[in-house]
CSV table of C-alpha atoms and ligand atoms in Angstrom, one decimal:
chain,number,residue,atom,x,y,z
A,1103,UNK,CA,-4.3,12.6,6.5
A,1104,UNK,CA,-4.0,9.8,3.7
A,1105,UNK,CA,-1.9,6.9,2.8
A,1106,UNK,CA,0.8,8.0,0.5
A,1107,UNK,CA,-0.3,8.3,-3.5
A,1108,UNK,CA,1.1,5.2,-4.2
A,1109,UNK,CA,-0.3,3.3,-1.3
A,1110,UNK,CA,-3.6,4.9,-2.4
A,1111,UNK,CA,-3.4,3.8,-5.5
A,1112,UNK,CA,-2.1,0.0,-5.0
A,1113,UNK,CA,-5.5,-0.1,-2.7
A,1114,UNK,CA,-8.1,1.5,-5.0
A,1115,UNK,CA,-6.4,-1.0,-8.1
A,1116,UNK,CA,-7.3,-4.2,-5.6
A,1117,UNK,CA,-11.1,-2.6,-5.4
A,1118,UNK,CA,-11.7,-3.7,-9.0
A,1119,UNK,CA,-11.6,-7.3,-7.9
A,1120,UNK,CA,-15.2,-9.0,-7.2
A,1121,UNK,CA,-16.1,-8.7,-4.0
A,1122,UNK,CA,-13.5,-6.8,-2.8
A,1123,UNK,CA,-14.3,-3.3,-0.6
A,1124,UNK,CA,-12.1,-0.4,0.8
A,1125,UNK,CA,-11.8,-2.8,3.6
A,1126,UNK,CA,-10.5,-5.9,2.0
A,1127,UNK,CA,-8.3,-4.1,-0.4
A,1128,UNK,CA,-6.6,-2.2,2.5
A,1129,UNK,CA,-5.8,-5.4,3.6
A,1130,UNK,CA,-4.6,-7.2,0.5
A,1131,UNK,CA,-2.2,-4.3,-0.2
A,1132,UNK,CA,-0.9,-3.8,3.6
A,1133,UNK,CA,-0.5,-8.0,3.3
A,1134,UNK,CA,1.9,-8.0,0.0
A,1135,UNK,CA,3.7,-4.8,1.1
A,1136,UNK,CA,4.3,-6.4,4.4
A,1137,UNK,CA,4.6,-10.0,4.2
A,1138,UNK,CA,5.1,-10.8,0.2
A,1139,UNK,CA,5.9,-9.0,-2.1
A,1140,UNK,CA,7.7,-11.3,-4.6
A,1141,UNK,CA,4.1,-12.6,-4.6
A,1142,UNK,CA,2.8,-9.3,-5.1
A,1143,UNK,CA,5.2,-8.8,-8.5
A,1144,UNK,CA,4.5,-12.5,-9.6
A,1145,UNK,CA,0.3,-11.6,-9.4
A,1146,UNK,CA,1.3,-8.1,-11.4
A,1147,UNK,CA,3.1,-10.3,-14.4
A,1148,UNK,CA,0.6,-13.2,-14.1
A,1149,UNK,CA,-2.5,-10.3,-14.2
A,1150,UNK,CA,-0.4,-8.3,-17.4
A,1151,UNK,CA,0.6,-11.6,-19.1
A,1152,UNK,CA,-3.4,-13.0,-19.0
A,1153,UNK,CA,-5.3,-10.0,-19.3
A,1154,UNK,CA,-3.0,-9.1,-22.9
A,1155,UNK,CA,-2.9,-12.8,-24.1
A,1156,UNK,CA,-5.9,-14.7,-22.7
A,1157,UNK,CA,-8.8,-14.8,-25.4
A,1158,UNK,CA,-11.3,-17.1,-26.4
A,1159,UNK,CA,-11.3,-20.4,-27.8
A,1160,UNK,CA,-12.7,-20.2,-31.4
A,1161,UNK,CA,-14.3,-23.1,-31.2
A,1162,UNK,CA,-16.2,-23.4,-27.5
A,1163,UNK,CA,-15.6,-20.0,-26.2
A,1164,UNK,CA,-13.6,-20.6,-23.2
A,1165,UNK,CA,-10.9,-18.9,-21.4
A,1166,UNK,CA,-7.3,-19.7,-23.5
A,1167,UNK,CA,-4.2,-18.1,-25.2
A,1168,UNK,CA,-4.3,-20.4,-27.8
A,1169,UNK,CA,-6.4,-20.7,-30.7
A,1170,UNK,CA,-8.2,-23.8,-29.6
A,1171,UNK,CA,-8.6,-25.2,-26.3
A,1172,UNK,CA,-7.0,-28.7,-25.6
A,1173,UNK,CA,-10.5,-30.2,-25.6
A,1174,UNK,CA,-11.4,-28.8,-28.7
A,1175,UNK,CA,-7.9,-30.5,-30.1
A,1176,UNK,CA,-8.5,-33.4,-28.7
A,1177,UNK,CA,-8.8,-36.0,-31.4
A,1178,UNK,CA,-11.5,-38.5,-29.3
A,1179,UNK,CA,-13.6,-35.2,-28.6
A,1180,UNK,CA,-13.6,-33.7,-32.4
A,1181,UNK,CA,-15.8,-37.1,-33.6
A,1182,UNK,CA,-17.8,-36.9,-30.9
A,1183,UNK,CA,-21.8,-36.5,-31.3
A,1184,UNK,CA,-22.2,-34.5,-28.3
A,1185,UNK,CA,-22.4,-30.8,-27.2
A,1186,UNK,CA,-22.5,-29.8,-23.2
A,1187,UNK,CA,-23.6,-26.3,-23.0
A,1188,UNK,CA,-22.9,-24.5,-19.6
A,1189,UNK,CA,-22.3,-20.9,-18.7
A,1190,UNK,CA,-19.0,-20.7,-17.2
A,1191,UNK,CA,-15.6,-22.2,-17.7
A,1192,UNK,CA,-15.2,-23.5,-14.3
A,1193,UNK,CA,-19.0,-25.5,-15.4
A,1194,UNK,CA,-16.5,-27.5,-17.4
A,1195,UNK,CA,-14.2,-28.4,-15.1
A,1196,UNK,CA,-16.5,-29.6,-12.6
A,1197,UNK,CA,-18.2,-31.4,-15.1
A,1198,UNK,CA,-14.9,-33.1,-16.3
A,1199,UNK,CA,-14.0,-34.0,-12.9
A,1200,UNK,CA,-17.1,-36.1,-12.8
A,1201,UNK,CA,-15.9,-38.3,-15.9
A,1202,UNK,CA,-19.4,-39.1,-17.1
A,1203,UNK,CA,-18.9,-37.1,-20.5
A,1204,UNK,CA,-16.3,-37.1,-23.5
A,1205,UNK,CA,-17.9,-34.6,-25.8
A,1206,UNK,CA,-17.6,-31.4,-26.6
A,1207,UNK,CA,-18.6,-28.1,-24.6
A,1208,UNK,CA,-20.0,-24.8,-25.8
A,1209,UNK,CA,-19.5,-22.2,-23.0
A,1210,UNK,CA,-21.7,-18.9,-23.3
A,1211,UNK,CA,-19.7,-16.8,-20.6
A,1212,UNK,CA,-23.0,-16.0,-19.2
A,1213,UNK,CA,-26.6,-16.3,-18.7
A,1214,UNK,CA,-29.4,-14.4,-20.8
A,1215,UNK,CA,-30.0,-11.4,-18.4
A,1216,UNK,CA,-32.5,-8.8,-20.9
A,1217,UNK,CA,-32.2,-6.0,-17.1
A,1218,UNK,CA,-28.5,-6.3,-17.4
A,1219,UNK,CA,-28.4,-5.9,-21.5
A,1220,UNK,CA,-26.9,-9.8,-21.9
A,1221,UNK,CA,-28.5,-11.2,-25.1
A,1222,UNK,CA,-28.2,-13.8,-27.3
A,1223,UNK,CA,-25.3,-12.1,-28.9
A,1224,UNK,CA,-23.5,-11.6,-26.1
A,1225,UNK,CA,-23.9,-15.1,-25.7
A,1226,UNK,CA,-21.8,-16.3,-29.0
A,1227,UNK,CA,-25.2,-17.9,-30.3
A,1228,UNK,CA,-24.6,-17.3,-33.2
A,1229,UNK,CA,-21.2,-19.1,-33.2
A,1230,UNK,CA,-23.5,-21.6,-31.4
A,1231,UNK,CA,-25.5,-21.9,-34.7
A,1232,UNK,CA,-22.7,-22.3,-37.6
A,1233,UNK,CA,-21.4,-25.1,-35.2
A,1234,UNK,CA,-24.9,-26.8,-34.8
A,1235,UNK,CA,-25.2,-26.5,-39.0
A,1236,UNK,CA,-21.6,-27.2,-39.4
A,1237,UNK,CA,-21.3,-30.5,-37.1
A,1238,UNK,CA,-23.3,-34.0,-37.2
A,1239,UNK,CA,-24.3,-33.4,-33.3
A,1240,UNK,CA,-26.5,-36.5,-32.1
A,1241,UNK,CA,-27.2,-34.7,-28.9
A,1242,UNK,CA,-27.0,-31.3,-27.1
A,1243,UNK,CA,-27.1,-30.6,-23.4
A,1244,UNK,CA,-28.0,-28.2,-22.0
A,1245,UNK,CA,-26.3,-28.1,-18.9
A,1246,UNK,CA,-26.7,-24.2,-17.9
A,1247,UNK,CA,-27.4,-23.2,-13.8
A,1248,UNK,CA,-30.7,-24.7,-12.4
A,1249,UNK,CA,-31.3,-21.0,-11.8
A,1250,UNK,CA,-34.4,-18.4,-13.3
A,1251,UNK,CA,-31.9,-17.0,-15.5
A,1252,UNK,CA,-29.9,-20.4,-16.3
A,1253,UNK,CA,-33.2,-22.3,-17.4
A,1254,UNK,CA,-34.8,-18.8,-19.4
A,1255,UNK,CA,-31.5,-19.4,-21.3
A,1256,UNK,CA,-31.4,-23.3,-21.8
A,1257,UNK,CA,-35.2,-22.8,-23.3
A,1258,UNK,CA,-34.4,-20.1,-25.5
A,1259,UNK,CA,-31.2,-22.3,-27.0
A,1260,UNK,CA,-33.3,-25.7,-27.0
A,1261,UNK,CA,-35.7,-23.5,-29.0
A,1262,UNK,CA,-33.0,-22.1,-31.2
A,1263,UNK,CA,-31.8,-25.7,-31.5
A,1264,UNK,CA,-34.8,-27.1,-32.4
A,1265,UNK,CA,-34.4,-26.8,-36.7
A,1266,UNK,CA,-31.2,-28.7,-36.3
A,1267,UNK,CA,-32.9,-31.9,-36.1
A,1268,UNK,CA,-30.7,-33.3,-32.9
A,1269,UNK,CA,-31.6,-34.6,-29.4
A,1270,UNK,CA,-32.0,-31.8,-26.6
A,1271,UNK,CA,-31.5,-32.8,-23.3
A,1272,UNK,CA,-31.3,-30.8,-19.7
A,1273,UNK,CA,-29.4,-31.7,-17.2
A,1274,UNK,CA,-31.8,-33.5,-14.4
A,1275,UNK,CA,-32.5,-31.9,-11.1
A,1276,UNK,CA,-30.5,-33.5,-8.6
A,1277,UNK,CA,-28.9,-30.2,-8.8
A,1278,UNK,CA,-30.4,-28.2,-6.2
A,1279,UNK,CA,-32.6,-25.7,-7.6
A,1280,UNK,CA,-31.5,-21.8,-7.4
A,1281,UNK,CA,-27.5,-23.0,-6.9
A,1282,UNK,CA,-24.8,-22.6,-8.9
A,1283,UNK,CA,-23.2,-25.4,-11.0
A,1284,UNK,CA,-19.5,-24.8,-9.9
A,1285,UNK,CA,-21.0,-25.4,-6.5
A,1286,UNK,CA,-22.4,-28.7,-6.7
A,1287,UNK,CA,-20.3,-31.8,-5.7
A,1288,UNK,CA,-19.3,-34.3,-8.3
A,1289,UNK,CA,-21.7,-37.0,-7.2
A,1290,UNK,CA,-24.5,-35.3,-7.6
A,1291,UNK,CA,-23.4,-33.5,-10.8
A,1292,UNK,CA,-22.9,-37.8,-12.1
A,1293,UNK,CA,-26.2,-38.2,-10.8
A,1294,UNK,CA,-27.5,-35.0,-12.6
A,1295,UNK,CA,-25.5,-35.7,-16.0
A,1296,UNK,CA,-26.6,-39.6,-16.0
A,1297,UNK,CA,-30.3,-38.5,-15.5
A,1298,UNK,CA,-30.7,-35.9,-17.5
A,1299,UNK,CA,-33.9,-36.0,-19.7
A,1300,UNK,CA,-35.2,-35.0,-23.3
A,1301,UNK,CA,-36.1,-31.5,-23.6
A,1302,UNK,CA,-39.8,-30.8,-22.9
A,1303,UNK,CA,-40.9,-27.7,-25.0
B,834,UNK,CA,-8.6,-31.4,-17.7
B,835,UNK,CA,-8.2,-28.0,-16.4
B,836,UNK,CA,-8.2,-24.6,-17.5
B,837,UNK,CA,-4.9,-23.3,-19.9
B,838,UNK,CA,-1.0,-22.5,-18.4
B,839,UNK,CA,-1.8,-18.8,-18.5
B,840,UNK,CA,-5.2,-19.1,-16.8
B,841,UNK,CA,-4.3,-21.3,-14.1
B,842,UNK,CA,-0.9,-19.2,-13.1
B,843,UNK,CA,-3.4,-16.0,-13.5
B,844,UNK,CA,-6.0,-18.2,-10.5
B,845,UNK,CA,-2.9,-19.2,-9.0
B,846,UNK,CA,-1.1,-15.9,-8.5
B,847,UNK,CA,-4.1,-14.5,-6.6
B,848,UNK,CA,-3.9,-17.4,-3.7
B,849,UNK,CA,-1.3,-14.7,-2.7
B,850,UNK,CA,-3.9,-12.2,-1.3
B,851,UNK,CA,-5.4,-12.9,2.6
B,852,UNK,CA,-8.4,-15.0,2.6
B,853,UNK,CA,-8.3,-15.6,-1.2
B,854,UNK,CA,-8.9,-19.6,-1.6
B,855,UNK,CA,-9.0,-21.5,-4.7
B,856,UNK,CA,-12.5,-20.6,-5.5
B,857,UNK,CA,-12.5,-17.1,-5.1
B,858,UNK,CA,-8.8,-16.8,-7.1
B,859,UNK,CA,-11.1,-18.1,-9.4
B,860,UNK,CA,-13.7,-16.0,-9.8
B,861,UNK,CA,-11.4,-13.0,-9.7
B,862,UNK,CA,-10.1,-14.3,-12.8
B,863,UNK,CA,-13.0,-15.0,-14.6
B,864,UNK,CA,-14.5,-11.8,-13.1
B,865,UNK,CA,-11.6,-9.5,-14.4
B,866,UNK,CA,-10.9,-12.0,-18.3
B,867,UNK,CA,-14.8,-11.5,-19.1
B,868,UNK,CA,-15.3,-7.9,-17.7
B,869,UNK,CA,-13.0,-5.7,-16.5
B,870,UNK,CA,-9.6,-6.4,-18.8
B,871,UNK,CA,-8.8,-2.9,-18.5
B,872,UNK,CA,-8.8,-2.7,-14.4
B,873,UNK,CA,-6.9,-5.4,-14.4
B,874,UNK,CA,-4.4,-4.4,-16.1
B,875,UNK,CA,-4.4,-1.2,-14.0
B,876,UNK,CA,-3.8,-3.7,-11.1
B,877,UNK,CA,-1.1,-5.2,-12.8
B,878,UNK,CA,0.7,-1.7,-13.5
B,879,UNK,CA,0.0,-0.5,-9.6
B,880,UNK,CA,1.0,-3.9,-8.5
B,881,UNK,CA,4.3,-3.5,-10.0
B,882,UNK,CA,4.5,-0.1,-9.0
B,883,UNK,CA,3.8,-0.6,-5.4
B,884,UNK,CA,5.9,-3.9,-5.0
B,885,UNK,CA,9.4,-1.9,-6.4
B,886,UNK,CA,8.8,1.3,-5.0
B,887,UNK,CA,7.0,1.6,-1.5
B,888,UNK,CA,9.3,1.2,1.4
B,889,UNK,CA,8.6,2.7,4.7
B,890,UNK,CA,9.1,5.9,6.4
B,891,UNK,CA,12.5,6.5,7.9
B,892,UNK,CA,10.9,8.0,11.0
B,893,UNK,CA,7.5,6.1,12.0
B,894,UNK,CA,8.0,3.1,9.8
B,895,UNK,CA,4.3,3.4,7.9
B,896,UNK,CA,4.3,3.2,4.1
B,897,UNK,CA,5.5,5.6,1.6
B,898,UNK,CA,7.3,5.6,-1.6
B,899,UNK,CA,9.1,9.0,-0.1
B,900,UNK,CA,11.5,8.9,2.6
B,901,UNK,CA,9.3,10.7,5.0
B,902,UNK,CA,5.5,10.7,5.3
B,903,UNK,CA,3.6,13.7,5.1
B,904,UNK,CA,2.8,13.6,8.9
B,905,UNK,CA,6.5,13.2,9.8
B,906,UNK,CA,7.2,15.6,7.7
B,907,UNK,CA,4.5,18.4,9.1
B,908,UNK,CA,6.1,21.6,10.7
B,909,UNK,CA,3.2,21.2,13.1
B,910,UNK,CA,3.7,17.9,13.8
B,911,UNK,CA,7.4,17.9,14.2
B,912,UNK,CA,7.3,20.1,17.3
B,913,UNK,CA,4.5,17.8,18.6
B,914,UNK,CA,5.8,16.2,22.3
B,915,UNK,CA,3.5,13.2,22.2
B,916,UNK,CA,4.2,9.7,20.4
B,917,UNK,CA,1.5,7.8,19.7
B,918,UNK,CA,2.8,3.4,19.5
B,919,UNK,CA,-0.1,1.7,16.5
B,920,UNK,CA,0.3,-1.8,14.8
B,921,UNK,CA,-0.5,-1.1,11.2
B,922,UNK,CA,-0.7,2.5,9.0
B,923,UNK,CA,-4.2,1.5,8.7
B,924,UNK,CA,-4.8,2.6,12.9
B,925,UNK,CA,-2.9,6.2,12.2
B,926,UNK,CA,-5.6,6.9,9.6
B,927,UNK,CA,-8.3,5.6,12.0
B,928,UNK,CA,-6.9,8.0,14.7
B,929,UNK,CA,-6.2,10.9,12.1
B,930,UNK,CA,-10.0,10.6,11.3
B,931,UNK,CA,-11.2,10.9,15.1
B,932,UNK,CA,-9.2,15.0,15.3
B,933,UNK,CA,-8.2,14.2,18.6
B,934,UNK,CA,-4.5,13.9,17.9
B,935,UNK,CA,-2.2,16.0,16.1
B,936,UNK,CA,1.3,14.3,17.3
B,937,UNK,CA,3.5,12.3,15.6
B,938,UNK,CA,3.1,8.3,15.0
B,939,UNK,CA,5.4,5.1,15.6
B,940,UNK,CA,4.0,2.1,13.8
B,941,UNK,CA,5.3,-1.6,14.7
B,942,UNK,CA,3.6,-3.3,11.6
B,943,UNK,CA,2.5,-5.8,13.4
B,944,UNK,CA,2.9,-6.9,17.5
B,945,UNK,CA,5.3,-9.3,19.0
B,946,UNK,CA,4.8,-12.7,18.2
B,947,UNK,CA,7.2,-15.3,19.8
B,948,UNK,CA,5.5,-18.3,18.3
B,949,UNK,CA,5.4,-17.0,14.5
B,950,UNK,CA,9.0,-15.5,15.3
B,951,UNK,CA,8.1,-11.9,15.4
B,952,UNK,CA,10.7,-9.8,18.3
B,953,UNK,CA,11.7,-6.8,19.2
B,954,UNK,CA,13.7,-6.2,16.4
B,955,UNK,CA,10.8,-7.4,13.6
B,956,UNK,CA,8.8,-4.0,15.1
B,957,UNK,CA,11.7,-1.2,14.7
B,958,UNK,CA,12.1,-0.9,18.5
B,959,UNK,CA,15.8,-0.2,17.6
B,960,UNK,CA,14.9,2.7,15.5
B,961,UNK,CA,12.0,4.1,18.3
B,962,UNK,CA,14.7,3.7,21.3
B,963,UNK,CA,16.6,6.2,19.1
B,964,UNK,CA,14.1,8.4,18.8
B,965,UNK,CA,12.8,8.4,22.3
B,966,UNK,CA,16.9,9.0,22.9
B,967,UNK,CA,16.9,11.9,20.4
B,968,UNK,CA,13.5,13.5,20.3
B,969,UNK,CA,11.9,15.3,23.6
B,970,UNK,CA,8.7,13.5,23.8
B,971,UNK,CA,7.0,14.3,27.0
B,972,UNK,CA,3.8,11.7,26.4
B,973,UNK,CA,4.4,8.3,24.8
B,974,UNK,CA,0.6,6.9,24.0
B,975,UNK,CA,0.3,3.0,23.6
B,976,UNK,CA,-2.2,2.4,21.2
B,977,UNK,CA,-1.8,-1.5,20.2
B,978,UNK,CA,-4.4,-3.3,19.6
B,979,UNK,CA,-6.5,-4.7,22.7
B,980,UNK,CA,-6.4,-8.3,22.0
B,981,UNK,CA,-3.5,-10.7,24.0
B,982,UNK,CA,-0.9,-9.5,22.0
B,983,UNK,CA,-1.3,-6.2,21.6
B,984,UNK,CA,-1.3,-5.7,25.0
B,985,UNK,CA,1.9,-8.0,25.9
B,986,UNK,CA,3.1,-5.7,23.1
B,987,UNK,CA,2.1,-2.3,24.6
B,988,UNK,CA,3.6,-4.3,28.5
B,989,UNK,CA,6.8,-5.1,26.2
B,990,UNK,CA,7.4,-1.2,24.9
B,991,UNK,CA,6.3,0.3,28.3
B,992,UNK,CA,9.6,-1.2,30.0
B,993,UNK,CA,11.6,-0.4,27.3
B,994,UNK,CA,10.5,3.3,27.7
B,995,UNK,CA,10.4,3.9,31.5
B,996,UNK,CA,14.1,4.6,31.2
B,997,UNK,CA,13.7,8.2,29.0
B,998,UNK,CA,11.6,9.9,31.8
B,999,UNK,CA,8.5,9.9,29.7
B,1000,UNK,CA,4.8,9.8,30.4
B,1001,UNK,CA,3.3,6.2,29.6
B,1002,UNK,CA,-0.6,5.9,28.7
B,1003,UNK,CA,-2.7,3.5,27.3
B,1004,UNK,CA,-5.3,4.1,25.0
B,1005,UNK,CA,-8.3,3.3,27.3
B,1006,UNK,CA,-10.4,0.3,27.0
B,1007,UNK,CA,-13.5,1.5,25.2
B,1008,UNK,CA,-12.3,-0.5,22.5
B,1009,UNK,CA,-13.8,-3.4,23.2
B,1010,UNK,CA,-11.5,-6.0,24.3
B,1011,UNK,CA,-10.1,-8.9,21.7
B,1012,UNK,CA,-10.7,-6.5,18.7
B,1013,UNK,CA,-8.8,-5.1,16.2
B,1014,UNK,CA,-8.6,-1.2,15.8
B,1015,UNK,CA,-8.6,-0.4,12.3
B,1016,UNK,CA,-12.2,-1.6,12.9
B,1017,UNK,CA,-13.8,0.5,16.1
B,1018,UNK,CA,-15.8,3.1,14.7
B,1019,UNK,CA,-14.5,6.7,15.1
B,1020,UNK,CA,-17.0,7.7,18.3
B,1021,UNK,CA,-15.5,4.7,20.8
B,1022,UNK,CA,-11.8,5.6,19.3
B,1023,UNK,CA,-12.3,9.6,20.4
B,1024,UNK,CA,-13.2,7.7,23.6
B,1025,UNK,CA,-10.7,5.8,23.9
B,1026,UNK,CA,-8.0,8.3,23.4
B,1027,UNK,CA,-9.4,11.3,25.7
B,1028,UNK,CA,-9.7,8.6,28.3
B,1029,UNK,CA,-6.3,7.2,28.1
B,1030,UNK,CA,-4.7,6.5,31.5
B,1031,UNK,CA,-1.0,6.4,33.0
B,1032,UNK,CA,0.3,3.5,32.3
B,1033,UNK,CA,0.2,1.1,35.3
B,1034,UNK,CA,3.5,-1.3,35.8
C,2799,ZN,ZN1,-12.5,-25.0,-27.0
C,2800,ZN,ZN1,6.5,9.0,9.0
């Protein structure tokens, strides 16, 4: 004996969310059935809205359903000199809650990862490129996860960098090695920003 | 700065599910925009499904977008002179999976609950007087959960029940006290079931 097909169905949908097993997804349905389900329909317009309309920003890659990202648009950021690479989106928001940097981010949505098939083109490295020939960058950071994969990847950018004639810098370790960036509270991520060091090839 | 409207109502709307915090809201979203745009939407389309169209079963109250479960709606089952009380549809499954039951099921979703407001009438007992008054059960089986509630619970629906001239058991206590059903593997719940007792005032 089973739930009913649509019960079924409702809990096998919730499996496709990370970290989520039979278990948890029993749970999460049973929750919203039971207990909210206006919730339940806002989460299915919110989920059909962002996963029709959400794209990239043309410019730094992240998450947006407009063309450009507000920090892209922003008029202080456009002149400035400097370019934060991380790997995720939430990388720039805990590294705008720290305050210690106004330029400009490039997000690769990733990590170079040859087992799992994520190369440099996966990446957007070559978007990374025209924008490296097309801007007057003073300085690029390379701010990607003090992790193997997260320094394989800053090396094989600084190296890709390297003909553009512009400072490369990596974040400093006060970020605890093998964590994750989002992780790391914002005092440490100042600290890490503020002693962050020349590339060394 | 933070992430776009879309995105953050997207992180947002998934705070809705049990045990689903800001950071892991996030990561769903991330998780599903950058890999998996097509489950999502299947979420989205079951989500909206589910929330319109599942009510409950007019006889034991579990969930089904049909007005009778399949189990209420067995000619085997019908016939069936025992009633077995759970919490949540999640326990008849883990009993259906043990074989050592074929009656029919009454499901409180949930247990009383004076501090969060949950009473009598929050668990159907209106609707399973009726049937105790209509039906000729000879064996009503308690089967709440063993923690403090589900046994004032199982104390709660005992007295209501002594009036139809029915046998009262509990499920025995080889569940191990303070857990939760839906979680005792299938072994100690056969256990627990053959070695249910009269129910003791
Ligand atoms: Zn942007
Ligand atoms: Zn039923």
């Amino acid at each position: 004996m089973k739930f009913s097909p649509l019960v079924q169905e409702l809990i096998h949908s919730f499996k496709c969310l990370p970290g989520v097993g039979a278990k948890s997804a029993q749970r999460m349905a049973f929750h919203l059935l039971e207990r909210n389900r206006i919730g339940g329909k806002k989460l299915a317009e919110s989920l059909a809205l962002a996963m029709d309309n959400i794209g990239h920003c043309q410019q730094c890659r992240t998450f947006t359903e407009a063309d450009f990202c507000d920090i892209c648009l922003s008029p202080k950021r456009k002149i400035s000199e400097q370019l934060c690479i991380v790997e995720t989106p939430a990388d720039v928001i805990a590294i705008e809650q720290t305050g210690e940097f106004q330029g400009l981010y490039f997000i690769l949505m990733g990590h170079l990862s040859p087992l799992d098939g994520i190369g440099p083109d996966d990446l957007g490295l070559d978007i990374l490129e025209s924008q490296l020939a097309k801007n007057q960058f003073k300085e690029v950071i390379l701010a990607t996860n003090p992790t193997v994969e997260g320094e394989a990847t800053a090396h094989y950018i600084a190296e890709l960098t390297k003909k553009y004639q512009v400072n490369i810098s990596r974040i400093a370790h006060g970020v605890p090695v093998g964590g994750e960036l989002e992780y790391v509270d914002g005092n440490t991520l100042s600290h890490a920003l503020s002693g962050r060091k020349n590339y060394h090839f």
